[in-house]
Coordinates of C-alpha atoms in Angstrom, one line a residue:
Chain A
M743 CA 50.9 155.3 136.4
S744 CA 52.0 158.3 134.3
G745 CA 50.4 161.6 133.8
A746 CA 49.3 163.5 130.7
I747 CA 51.7 165.8 128.8
D748 CA 51.0 169.5 128.6
V749 CA 54.1 171.2 127.2
V750 CA 56.4 170.2 124.4
L751 CA 59.4 172.3 123.5
V752 CA 61.9 171.3 120.8
N753 CA 65.1 173.4 120.9
G754 CA 63.0 175.9 122.8
V755 CA 60.2 176.1 120.3
R756 CA 56.8 175.1 121.5
D757 CA 55.3 172.1 119.6
A758 CA 58.0 172.0 117.0
G759 CA 58.8 168.8 115.3
V760 CA 61.9 166.6 115.2
S761 CA 63.6 165.4 112.0
V762 CA 62.9 161.8 111.2
L763 CA 66.7 161.7 110.6
D764 CA 67.4 162.6 114.2
R765 CA 69.9 160.1 115.6
G766 CA 67.8 159.8 118.7
L767 CA 65.1 158.2 116.6
Q768 CA 67.4 156.2 114.4
F769 CA 69.7 154.7 117.1
G770 CA 68.5 156.0 120.5
D771 CA 71.6 158.2 120.3
G772 CA 70.9 160.5 123.2
L773 CA 70.4 161.0 126.9
F774 CA 67.5 162.1 129.2
E775 CA 66.7 163.4 132.6
T776 CA 63.4 163.0 134.5
I777 CA 63.1 165.9 136.9
A778 CA 60.6 166.1 139.7
C779 CA 59.2 169.6 140.1
V780 CA 57.5 170.5 143.4
K781 CA 55.9 173.7 144.6
G782 CA 57.2 175.6 141.6
R783 CA 60.8 174.4 141.7
P784 CA 62.7 171.6 140.0
R785 CA 64.2 169.2 142.6
F786 CA 68.0 168.6 142.4
L787 CA 68.4 170.5 139.2
P788 CA 72.1 170.9 139.4
L789 CA 72.6 167.2 139.9
H790 CA 70.4 166.4 136.8
L791 CA 72.4 168.9 134.7
E792 CA 75.7 167.6 135.9
R793 CA 74.7 164.0 135.0
L794 CA 73.4 165.2 131.6
E795 CA 76.7 167.0 130.9
F796 CA 78.7 164.0 131.9
G797 CA 76.6 161.8 129.7
C798 CA 77.1 164.0 126.7
E799 CA 80.8 164.0 127.3
R800 CA 81.0 160.2 127.6
L801 CA 78.9 159.7 124.4
A802 CA 80.5 162.6 122.6
V803 CA 77.2 164.2 122.0
A804 CA 77.6 167.9 121.2
A805 CA 77.5 169.7 124.6
P806 CA 74.1 171.3 125.1
N807 CA 73.8 174.7 126.7
L808 CA 73.2 173.8 130.3
D809 CA 72.2 177.3 131.4
E810 CA 69.6 177.3 128.7
I811 CA 68.3 173.9 129.7
G812 CA 68.2 174.9 133.4
A813 CA 66.3 178.1 132.6
E814 CA 63.8 176.1 130.6
V815 CA 63.2 173.6 133.4
V816 CA 62.9 176.4 136.0
E817 CA 60.4 178.1 133.8
L818 CA 58.3 175.0 133.3
A819 CA 58.3 174.2 137.0
R820 CA 57.1 177.7 138.0
D821 CA 53.4 178.0 138.8
V822 CA 52.8 174.3 139.0
E823 CA 52.3 172.5 142.3
R824 CA 53.8 169.3 141.0
A825 CA 55.0 168.2 137.6
I826 CA 57.6 165.9 135.9
V827 CA 59.8 167.6 133.4
K828 CA 61.7 165.3 131.0
V829 CA 64.6 166.7 129.1
L830 CA 66.0 164.7 126.2
V831 CA 69.2 165.6 124.4
T832 CA 69.9 163.7 121.3
A833 CA 73.0 163.7 119.0
G834 CA 70.9 165.6 116.5
E835 CA 70.0 165.2 112.9
A836 CA 72.1 162.6 111.0
V837 CA 74.1 164.1 108.3
A838 CA 74.6 160.7 106.6
R839 CA 73.3 157.1 106.9
G840 CA 75.1 154.8 109.3
Y841 CA 76.4 154.8 112.9
A842 CA 79.3 157.2 112.4
R843 CA 78.8 160.8 113.4
S844 CA 80.2 163.4 111.1
G845 CA 81.0 165.7 114.1
N846 CA 78.9 168.4 112.5
E847 CA 75.6 167.4 114.2
R848 CA 73.9 169.8 116.5
A849 CA 72.2 168.3 119.5
T850 CA 68.5 168.3 119.7
R851 CA 66.9 169.4 122.9
I852 CA 63.4 168.2 123.7
T853 CA 61.7 169.3 126.9
L854 CA 58.4 167.8 128.0
R855 CA 56.2 168.6 131.0
Y856 CA 53.9 165.9 132.3
A857 CA 51.4 165.9 135.1
W858 CA 52.6 164.3 138.3
P859 CA 51.3 160.7 138.1
H860 CA 48.7 159.3 140.3
E861 CA 50.4 157.7 143.2
V862 CA 49.3 155.4 146.0
L863 CA 50.3 157.2 149.1
A864 CA 50.0 154.0 151.1
Q865 CA 52.9 152.5 149.0
L866 CA 55.2 155.4 150.0
H867 CA 54.5 154.7 153.6
D868 CA 53.8 151.0 153.8
G869 CA 56.1 149.9 151.1
V870 CA 55.7 148.1 147.8
M871 CA 55.6 144.6 146.4
V872 CA 58.6 143.7 144.2
R873 CA 59.6 140.7 142.2
T874 CA 62.9 139.6 140.8
L875 CA 62.7 139.7 137.0
T876 CA 64.1 137.0 134.7
L877 CA 65.7 139.5 132.2
R878 CA 69.4 140.0 132.8
L879 CA 71.0 143.4 131.9
G880 CA 73.9 143.4 129.5
E881 CA 77.2 144.8 130.8
N882 CA 79.0 147.7 129.2
P883 CA 81.3 150.0 131.2
R884 CA 81.1 152.6 128.4
L885 CA 77.4 153.0 129.0
A886 CA 77.2 152.3 132.7
G887 CA 75.8 155.1 134.8
L888 CA 74.4 157.1 131.9
K889 CA 70.7 157.8 131.6
H890 CA 70.9 157.2 127.8
C891 CA 68.1 156.5 125.4
N892 CA 68.9 152.8 124.7
R893 CA 66.2 151.5 126.9
L894 CA 64.9 148.3 125.3
E895 CA 66.1 146.2 128.2
Q896 CA 64.1 148.3 130.6
I897 CA 61.1 148.1 128.3
L898 CA 61.3 144.3 128.2
A899 CA 61.8 144.2 131.9
R900 CA 58.9 146.5 132.5
A901 CA 56.7 144.2 130.4
E902 CA 57.5 141.3 132.7
L903 CA 55.8 143.2 135.5
A904 CA 52.7 144.0 133.5
S905 CA 51.1 140.6 134.2
D906 CA 50.8 141.4 137.9
A907 CA 49.2 144.7 138.7
G908 CA 50.1 144.4 142.4
L909 CA 53.8 144.7 141.7
A910 CA 55.3 148.2 141.8
E911 CA 58.7 147.3 140.5
G912 CA 61.0 144.5 139.5
I913 CA 64.5 143.8 140.6
L914 CA 67.2 143.3 137.9
F915 CA 70.4 141.4 137.8
S916 CA 73.2 141.7 135.2
S917 CA 74.3 139.0 132.8
S918 CA 77.1 138.1 135.2
G919 CA 74.6 137.7 138.1
N920 CA 75.2 141.0 139.9
L921 CA 72.3 143.0 141.5
V922 CA 71.8 146.2 139.4
S923 CA 68.5 148.1 140.0
G924 CA 64.8 148.2 139.4
T925 CA 63.4 148.9 136.0
S926 CA 63.3 152.7 136.8
S927 CA 64.8 152.9 140.2
N928 CA 68.0 152.2 142.1
V929 CA 68.1 149.6 144.8
F930 CA 69.5 149.7 148.3
L931 CA 70.0 146.9 150.9
V932 CA 70.5 147.3 154.6
R933 CA 72.5 144.7 156.5
E934 CA 73.6 145.1 160.0
S935 CA 72.7 148.8 159.9
C936 CA 75.1 149.3 156.9
L937 CA 73.6 150.7 153.6
L938 CA 74.7 148.8 150.5
T939 CA 74.0 149.6 146.9
P940 CA 75.4 148.1 143.6
R941 CA 78.4 149.8 142.1
I942 CA 77.5 151.4 138.7
D943 CA 80.6 150.4 136.8
L944 CA 79.2 147.7 134.4
C945 CA 75.6 148.5 134.1
G946 CA 72.8 150.5 135.7
V947 CA 72.0 154.2 135.9
A948 CA 73.6 156.5 138.4
G949 CA 70.3 157.8 139.7
V950 CA 70.2 161.3 141.2
M951 CA 68.2 160.1 144.2
R952 CA 70.7 157.3 144.7
R953 CA 73.4 160.0 144.9
V954 CA 71.3 162.1 147.3
V955 CA 70.6 159.1 149.5
L956 CA 74.2 158.1 149.7
R957 CA 75.2 161.6 150.6
E958 CA 72.6 162.1 153.2
A959 CA 73.2 158.7 154.8
R960 CA 76.9 159.5 155.2
Q961 CA 76.0 162.9 156.6
V962 CA 73.9 161.3 159.4
G963 CA 76.6 158.7 160.1
I964 CA 75.0 155.6 158.4
P965 CA 77.9 153.6 156.9
T966 CA 77.5 153.1 153.2
R967 CA 79.1 150.8 150.6
E968 CA 78.9 150.7 146.8
C969 CA 79.9 147.2 146.0
E970 CA 79.2 144.0 144.0
L971 CA 76.0 142.4 145.3
R972 CA 74.6 139.0 144.5
A973 CA 71.2 137.3 144.9
Q974 CA 72.3 136.0 148.3
D975 CA 73.0 139.5 149.5
V976 CA 69.4 140.4 148.7
Q977 CA 68.3 137.3 150.6
D978 CA 70.4 138.3 153.6
A979 CA 69.3 141.9 153.7
D980 CA 67.4 143.2 156.7
E981 CA 65.8 146.0 154.8
V982 CA 65.4 146.8 151.1
F983 CA 64.3 150.0 149.4
L984 CA 64.2 151.6 146.0
T985 CA 64.9 155.2 145.0
N986 CA 64.1 157.4 142.1
A987 CA 63.9 161.1 141.4
R988 CA 60.2 161.3 141.8
I989 CA 59.5 159.0 144.7
G990 CA 62.5 159.4 146.8
I991 CA 62.6 156.2 148.9
W992 CA 60.2 153.3 148.3
P993 CA 60.4 150.8 151.1
V994 CA 60.1 147.2 149.9
R995 CA 57.7 145.1 152.0
T996 CA 57.4 142.0 149.8
L997 CA 60.3 140.7 147.6
D998 CA 59.3 137.6 145.7
A999 CA 57.9 135.3 148.4
R1000 CA 59.6 137.1 151.3
E1001 CA 58.0 139.6 153.6
L1002 CA 60.2 142.4 154.9
A1003 CA 59.8 144.7 157.7
I1004 CA 60.3 148.4 156.9
G1005 CA 63.2 148.9 159.2
P1006 CA 64.8 151.7 161.2
V1007 CA 67.5 152.7 158.6
T1008 CA 64.8 153.0 155.8
R1009 CA 62.6 155.1 158.2
H1010 CA 65.5 157.2 159.3
L1011 CA 66.5 158.0 155.7
Q1012 CA 63.0 158.7 154.7
S1013 CA 62.7 161.3 157.5
V1014 CA 66.1 162.8 156.6
L1015 CA 65.0 163.0 152.9
A1016 CA 61.6 164.4 153.6
P1017 CA 62.5 168.1 153.8
L1018 CA 64.7 167.8 150.7
L1019 CA 61.8 166.4 148.8
D1020 CA 59.6 169.2 150.1
E1021 CA 57.0 166.8 151.3
P1022 CA 55.4 166.4 154.7
A1023 CA 57.8 164.3 156.9
D1024 CA 55.2 161.6 157.4
A1025 CA 54.4 161.0 153.7
Chain B
M750 CA 80.8 156.8 103.3
S751 CA 77.1 157.3 103.0
G752 CA 74.9 158.8 100.4
A753 CA 72.4 161.6 100.4
I754 CA 68.7 161.0 101.2
D755 CA 66.1 161.7 98.6
V756 CA 62.8 160.1 99.9
V757 CA 61.2 160.2 103.4
L758 CA 57.9 158.4 104.0
V759 CA 56.3 158.3 107.4
N760 CA 53.4 155.8 107.5
G761 CA 53.3 156.1 103.8
V762 CA 53.1 159.9 103.7
R763 CA 55.9 161.8 102.0
D764 CA 57.9 164.1 104.3
A765 CA 55.5 163.7 107.2
G766 CA 56.8 164.2 110.7
V767 CA 57.1 161.9 113.7
S768 CA 55.8 162.7 117.1
V769 CA 58.4 163.8 119.7
L770 CA 56.7 161.3 121.9
D771 CA 57.5 158.4 119.6
R772 CA 59.0 155.6 121.6
G773 CA 61.7 155.2 119.0
L774 CA 62.9 158.7 119.9
Q775 CA 62.4 158.4 123.6
F776 CA 63.9 154.9 124.1
G777 CA 65.2 153.5 120.8
D778 CA 62.1 151.3 121.0
G779 CA 62.1 150.0 117.4
L780 CA 63.7 148.0 114.7
F781 CA 65.2 148.7 111.3
E782 CA 66.2 147.1 108.0
T783 CA 68.8 148.4 105.5
I784 CA 67.9 147.0 102.1
A785 CA 70.2 147.2 99.1
C786 CA 68.3 147.9 95.9
V787 CA 70.0 147.1 92.6
K788 CA 68.8 147.5 89.1
G789 CA 65.3 148.5 90.2
R790 CA 64.9 145.6 92.7
P791 CA 65.3 145.3 96.5
R792 CA 67.8 142.5 97.3
F793 CA 66.7 139.7 99.6
L794 CA 63.4 141.5 100.5
P795 CA 61.7 138.4 101.9
L796 CA 64.6 137.8 104.3
H797 CA 64.5 141.5 105.5
L798 CA 60.8 141.3 106.1
E799 CA 61.1 138.0 107.9
R800 CA 63.7 139.4 110.3
L801 CA 61.6 142.6 110.8
E802 CA 58.6 140.5 111.6
F803 CA 60.5 138.3 114.0
G804 CA 62.0 141.4 115.7
C805 CA 58.6 142.9 116.2
E806 CA 57.4 139.7 117.8
R807 CA 60.4 139.5 120.1
L808 CA 60.0 143.1 121.2
A809 CA 56.2 143.0 121.2
V810 CA 56.1 145.9 118.9
A811 CA 52.7 146.1 117.2
A812 CA 53.0 144.0 114.0
P813 CA 53.5 146.2 111.0
N814 CA 51.8 145.4 107.7
L815 CA 54.6 143.5 105.9
D816 CA 52.8 143.6 102.5
E817 CA 52.5 147.3 102.8
I818 CA 56.2 147.7 103.7
G819 CA 57.2 145.3 101.0
A820 CA 55.2 147.2 98.4
E821 CA 56.7 150.5 99.6
V822 CA 60.3 149.2 99.3
V823 CA 59.6 147.7 95.8
E824 CA 58.2 151.1 94.7
L825 CA 61.2 153.0 96.0
A826 CA 63.6 150.5 94.3
R827 CA 61.9 150.8 90.9
D828 CA 63.6 153.1 88.4
V829 CA 66.9 153.5 90.4
E830 CA 70.1 151.8 89.4
R831 CA 71.2 151.5 93.0
A832 CA 69.9 152.8 96.3
I833 CA 69.7 151.9 99.9
V834 CA 66.3 151.8 101.5
K835 CA 66.1 151.9 105.2
V836 CA 62.9 150.9 106.9
L837 CA 62.4 151.8 110.5
V838 CA 59.5 150.4 112.6
T839 CA 59.1 151.9 116.0
A840 CA 56.7 151.0 118.9
G841 CA 54.8 154.2 118.1
E842 CA 53.8 157.3 120.0
A843 CA 54.0 156.9 123.8
V844 CA 50.6 157.1 125.4
A845 CA 52.2 157.9 128.8
R846 CA 55.6 158.6 130.3
G847 CA 57.8 155.7 131.3
Y848 CA 59.0 152.5 129.9
A849 CA 55.8 150.5 130.1
R850 CA 53.8 150.2 126.9
S851 CA 50.0 150.6 127.2
G852 CA 49.4 148.1 124.5
N853 CA 47.4 150.7 122.5
E854 CA 50.4 152.1 120.6
R855 CA 50.4 151.9 116.9
A856 CA 53.7 151.2 115.2
T857 CA 55.4 154.1 113.3
R858 CA 56.8 153.1 109.9
I859 CA 59.6 155.3 108.4
T860 CA 61.0 154.5 105.0
L861 CA 64.0 156.3 103.7
R862 CA 65.8 156.1 100.4
Y863 CA 69.5 157.0 100.2
A864 CA 71.9 157.2 97.3
W865 CA 74.2 154.2 97.1
P866 CA 77.3 155.3 99.0
H867 CA 80.6 155.9 97.3
E868 CA 82.6 152.8 97.5
V869 CA 86.2 151.8 96.8
L870 CA 86.0 148.9 94.3
A871 CA 89.5 148.0 95.1
Q872 CA 88.4 147.2 98.6
L873 CA 85.8 144.8 97.4
H874 CA 88.4 142.9 95.4
D875 CA 91.7 143.4 97.3
G876 CA 90.2 143.4 100.8
V877 CA 90.0 145.8 103.7
M878 CA 92.1 146.8 106.7
V879 CA 90.4 146.0 110.0
R880 CA 91.3 146.5 113.6
T881 CA 90.1 144.9 116.8
L882 CA 88.2 147.5 118.8
T883 CA 88.5 147.9 122.6
L884 CA 84.8 148.3 123.2
R885 CA 83.1 145.1 124.3
L886 CA 79.5 144.5 123.5
G887 CA 77.0 143.8 126.3
E888 CA 75.3 140.4 126.2
N889 CA 71.5 140.0 126.3
P890 CA 69.9 136.9 124.8
R891 CA 66.6 138.8 124.6
L892 CA 68.0 141.3 122.2
A893 CA 70.5 139.1 120.4
G894 CA 70.0 138.7 116.7
L895 CA 67.6 141.7 116.3
K896 CA 68.4 144.8 114.3
H897 CA 66.9 147.0 116.9
C898 CA 67.3 150.7 117.4
N899 CA 69.5 150.6 120.6
R900 CA 72.8 151.3 118.8
L901 CA 74.9 153.3 121.2
E902 CA 77.4 150.5 121.4
Q903 CA 77.9 150.5 117.6
I904 CA 78.1 154.3 117.6
L905 CA 80.9 154.2 120.2
A906 CA 82.6 151.4 118.4
R907 CA 82.4 153.3 115.1
A908 CA 83.9 156.3 116.7
E909 CA 87.0 154.3 117.7
L910 CA 87.6 153.7 114.0
A911 CA 87.3 157.4 113.1
S912 CA 90.9 158.1 114.1
D913 CA 92.2 156.0 111.2
A914 CA 90.8 156.7 107.8
G915 CA 92.5 153.6 106.3
L916 CA 90.4 151.2 108.4
A917 CA 87.2 150.0 106.8
E918 CA 85.8 148.2 109.8
G919 CA 86.4 147.2 113.4
I920 CA 86.1 143.8 115.0
L921 CA 84.1 143.5 118.2
F922 CA 84.1 141.0 121.1
S923 CA 81.5 140.6 123.8
S924 CA 81.9 141.4 127.5
S925 CA 82.7 137.7 128.0
G926 CA 85.4 137.7 125.3
N927 CA 83.6 136.1 122.4
L928 CA 83.9 137.2 118.8
V929 CA 80.7 139.0 117.7
S930 CA 80.9 141.1 114.6
G931 CA 82.1 144.2 112.9
T932 CA 80.3 147.5 113.8
S933 CA 77.9 147.1 110.9
S934 CA 78.9 143.7 109.4
N935 CA 79.0 140.1 110.4
V936 CA 82.3 138.2 110.6
F937 CA 83.4 134.9 109.2
L938 CA 86.6 132.9 109.7
V939 CA 87.9 130.1 107.5
R940 CA 90.0 127.4 109.1
E941 CA 91.0 124.2 107.4
S942 CA 88.5 125.0 104.6
C943 CA 85.7 125.2 107.2
L944 CA 83.6 128.3 107.5
L945 CA 83.1 129.6 111.0
T946 CA 80.9 132.4 112.3
P947 CA 79.9 133.5 115.8
R948 CA 76.6 132.2 117.1
I949 CA 74.1 135.0 117.6
D950 CA 72.6 133.9 120.9
L951 CA 74.0 136.5 123.3
C952 CA 74.7 139.5 121.2
G953 CA 75.1 140.6 117.6
V954 CA 72.8 141.0 114.7
A955 CA 71.6 138.1 112.6
G956 CA 72.6 139.7 109.3
V957 CA 70.7 139.0 106.1
M958 CA 73.9 138.5 104.2
R959 CA 75.3 136.3 107.0
R960 CA 72.3 134.1 106.4
V961 CA 72.7 134.1 102.7
V962 CA 76.4 133.3 102.9
L963 CA 75.8 130.3 105.3
R964 CA 73.1 129.0 103.0
E965 CA 75.1 129.3 99.8
A966 CA 78.2 127.8 101.5
R967 CA 76.2 124.7 102.5
Q968 CA 74.8 124.5 99.0
V969 CA 78.2 124.3 97.4
G970 CA 79.5 121.9 100.0
I971 CA 81.6 124.1 102.2
P972 CA 81.3 122.9 105.8
T973 CA 79.9 125.6 108.1
R974 CA 79.7 126.1 111.9
E975 CA 78.0 128.7 114.0
C976 CA 79.9 128.5 117.3
E977 CA 81.6 130.4 120.1
L978 CA 84.8 131.9 118.8
R979 CA 87.6 133.6 120.8
A980 CA 90.5 136.0 119.9
Q981 CA 92.7 132.9 119.4
D982 CA 90.4 131.6 116.8
V983 CA 90.7 134.8 114.9
Q984 CA 94.5 134.5 115.2
D985 CA 94.3 131.0 113.9
A986 CA 92.1 131.7 110.9
D987 CA 93.4 131.1 107.4
E988 CA 91.0 133.6 106.0
V989 CA 88.7 136.3 107.4
F990 CA 85.9 138.2 105.7
L991 CA 83.0 140.5 106.7
T992 CA 79.5 140.5 105.3
N993 CA 76.7 143.0 105.1
A994 CA 73.6 143.6 103.0
R995 CA 75.1 146.2 100.8
I996 CA 78.6 144.9 100.3
G997 CA 78.1 141.1 100.2
I998 CA 81.5 139.8 101.2
W999 CA 84.4 142.0 102.2
P1000 CA 87.7 140.1 102.4
V1001 CA 90.0 141.2 105.2
R1002 CA 93.6 141.6 104.1
T1003 CA 94.9 143.3 107.3
L1004 CA 93.7 142.5 110.8
D1005 CA 95.6 144.5 113.4
A1006 CA 99.2 143.8 112.7
R1007 CA 98.6 140.7 110.7
E1008 CA 98.5 140.4 106.9
L1009 CA 96.1 137.9 105.5
A1010 CA 95.9 136.3 102.1
I1011 CA 92.5 136.4 100.4
G1012 CA 92.1 132.7 100.2
P1013 CA 90.2 130.2 98.1
V1014 CA 87.1 129.9 100.3
T1015 CA 86.5 133.6 100.3
R1016 CA 87.0 133.8 96.6
H1017 CA 84.8 130.8 96.0
L1018 CA 82.0 132.3 98.0
Q1019 CA 82.4 135.7 96.4
S1020 CA 81.9 134.1 93.0
V1021 CA 78.9 132.1 94.2
L1022 CA 77.3 135.2 95.6
A1023 CA 78.0 137.5 92.7
P1024 CA 74.9 136.6 90.6
L1025 CA 72.7 136.9 93.7
L1026 CA 74.1 140.4 94.3
D1027 CA 73.4 141.1 90.6
E1028 CA 77.0 142.4 90.2
P1029 CA 79.6 141.4 87.7
A1030 CA 81.3 138.2 88.9
D1031 CA 84.7 139.9 89.2
A1032 CA 83.5 142.8 91.4

């Protein structure tokens, strides 16, 4: 799935190391952004930086210099046709043992550039096969929405998929039975021409592409709702699609045993999104 | 609270670095043990290694060489009167971007030796002040029990305590309202001479000292129960104490607005535990 890495910057220094005492390594005490770069430009950079800043505030990670991060990403995007830039900001080197921060830590910034992964163009057009996973995500409003570095749940969920190479993604519910997301995507349902997506108040990541899709849908007059959704809502959906920063919209054509048509709302949104993704409109 | 670090070993090599692509750093994809070493010996080493092995199995982290880890810890404990040795095993360097493991990763082993932290002996004897924290822990049976490296919840919980220097620990409940633990300790209640502690099936860490206390209590004929406990059970408790690998038993003398006596079951268990902790019996 994923491409090779060709640039590593740590606090702006190429191929520098990270302390083994970094709180990112000790506790997953950090946040990250995965930014799609196309035709020499990072896509939706301000939205990524905004979420990163919000996450640092919420976790009380020392505020990184967003101008500096932005400039670094722009620089890494320049001259490449397509790449993925991942920015990781951790709470920095631990001054002492234990969970408590001293308040004197300085955030660590790690910027990585990866080749754009191999992708199956037919999947983008004809849709993907998806399965409901058995793992349930824990609920914590203090962490909900953030793209933080505590990702064991996603790793275990992803491992569930590994047994079936035909599946592109898995659908996850929360411990209380609410629809949340894919393992690395947000999920949307269409019912009676209305666009529905789970609220991100108890778990899940507030994806940049999720935000763009909601905004664009409203702009073209598609009614949208962020709400609590259950398994039955998924069953009742006319259309289902997934979103993430790299792919944009992934129509779902098979969900567990059910075949789905790729319907008019999904196709409409794909065409609305295409120029923003800087892709040909039919891709 | 916590002491200075004086030894860093990465895969057995002193002061070596860790790849910035390590899955521990990217996702908190790893496990750790915090081992108290007293009079030249690690305490309860087999229990720590057993939990580490179990955690690696559950998370499908490549099995580390436990003999090697054990020998390393023994070596670091030798010749020191008191020290804390932390062993961290991560899923290793990421071969590709994304949550999925390739299956070809090799676990990273990080072993750190810290000075024994400054401690207030009066707290060990006279008990500590504790507050119920507002943060609720997410529930996930797939992660429950493990001492894994996804610790943002504990970090946020710990930060709640920071505003009051007099508090030694905070009590945490789960999203569904069950008593779980302290931020870095397990919790026990005594009611009608019976020892109660939360089941570790939905969240919480299966502490080594928790296990030792349950075992020793049974051995001396104190009835024990691992069960679901609510806020009311805490209110109704005759005695409350906390446990962790370093401290053993911490009696609670103030819980929120309530004053508690340090009762006979707590004192009994402290005296039973003392020789195992290799401390004077009155400490």
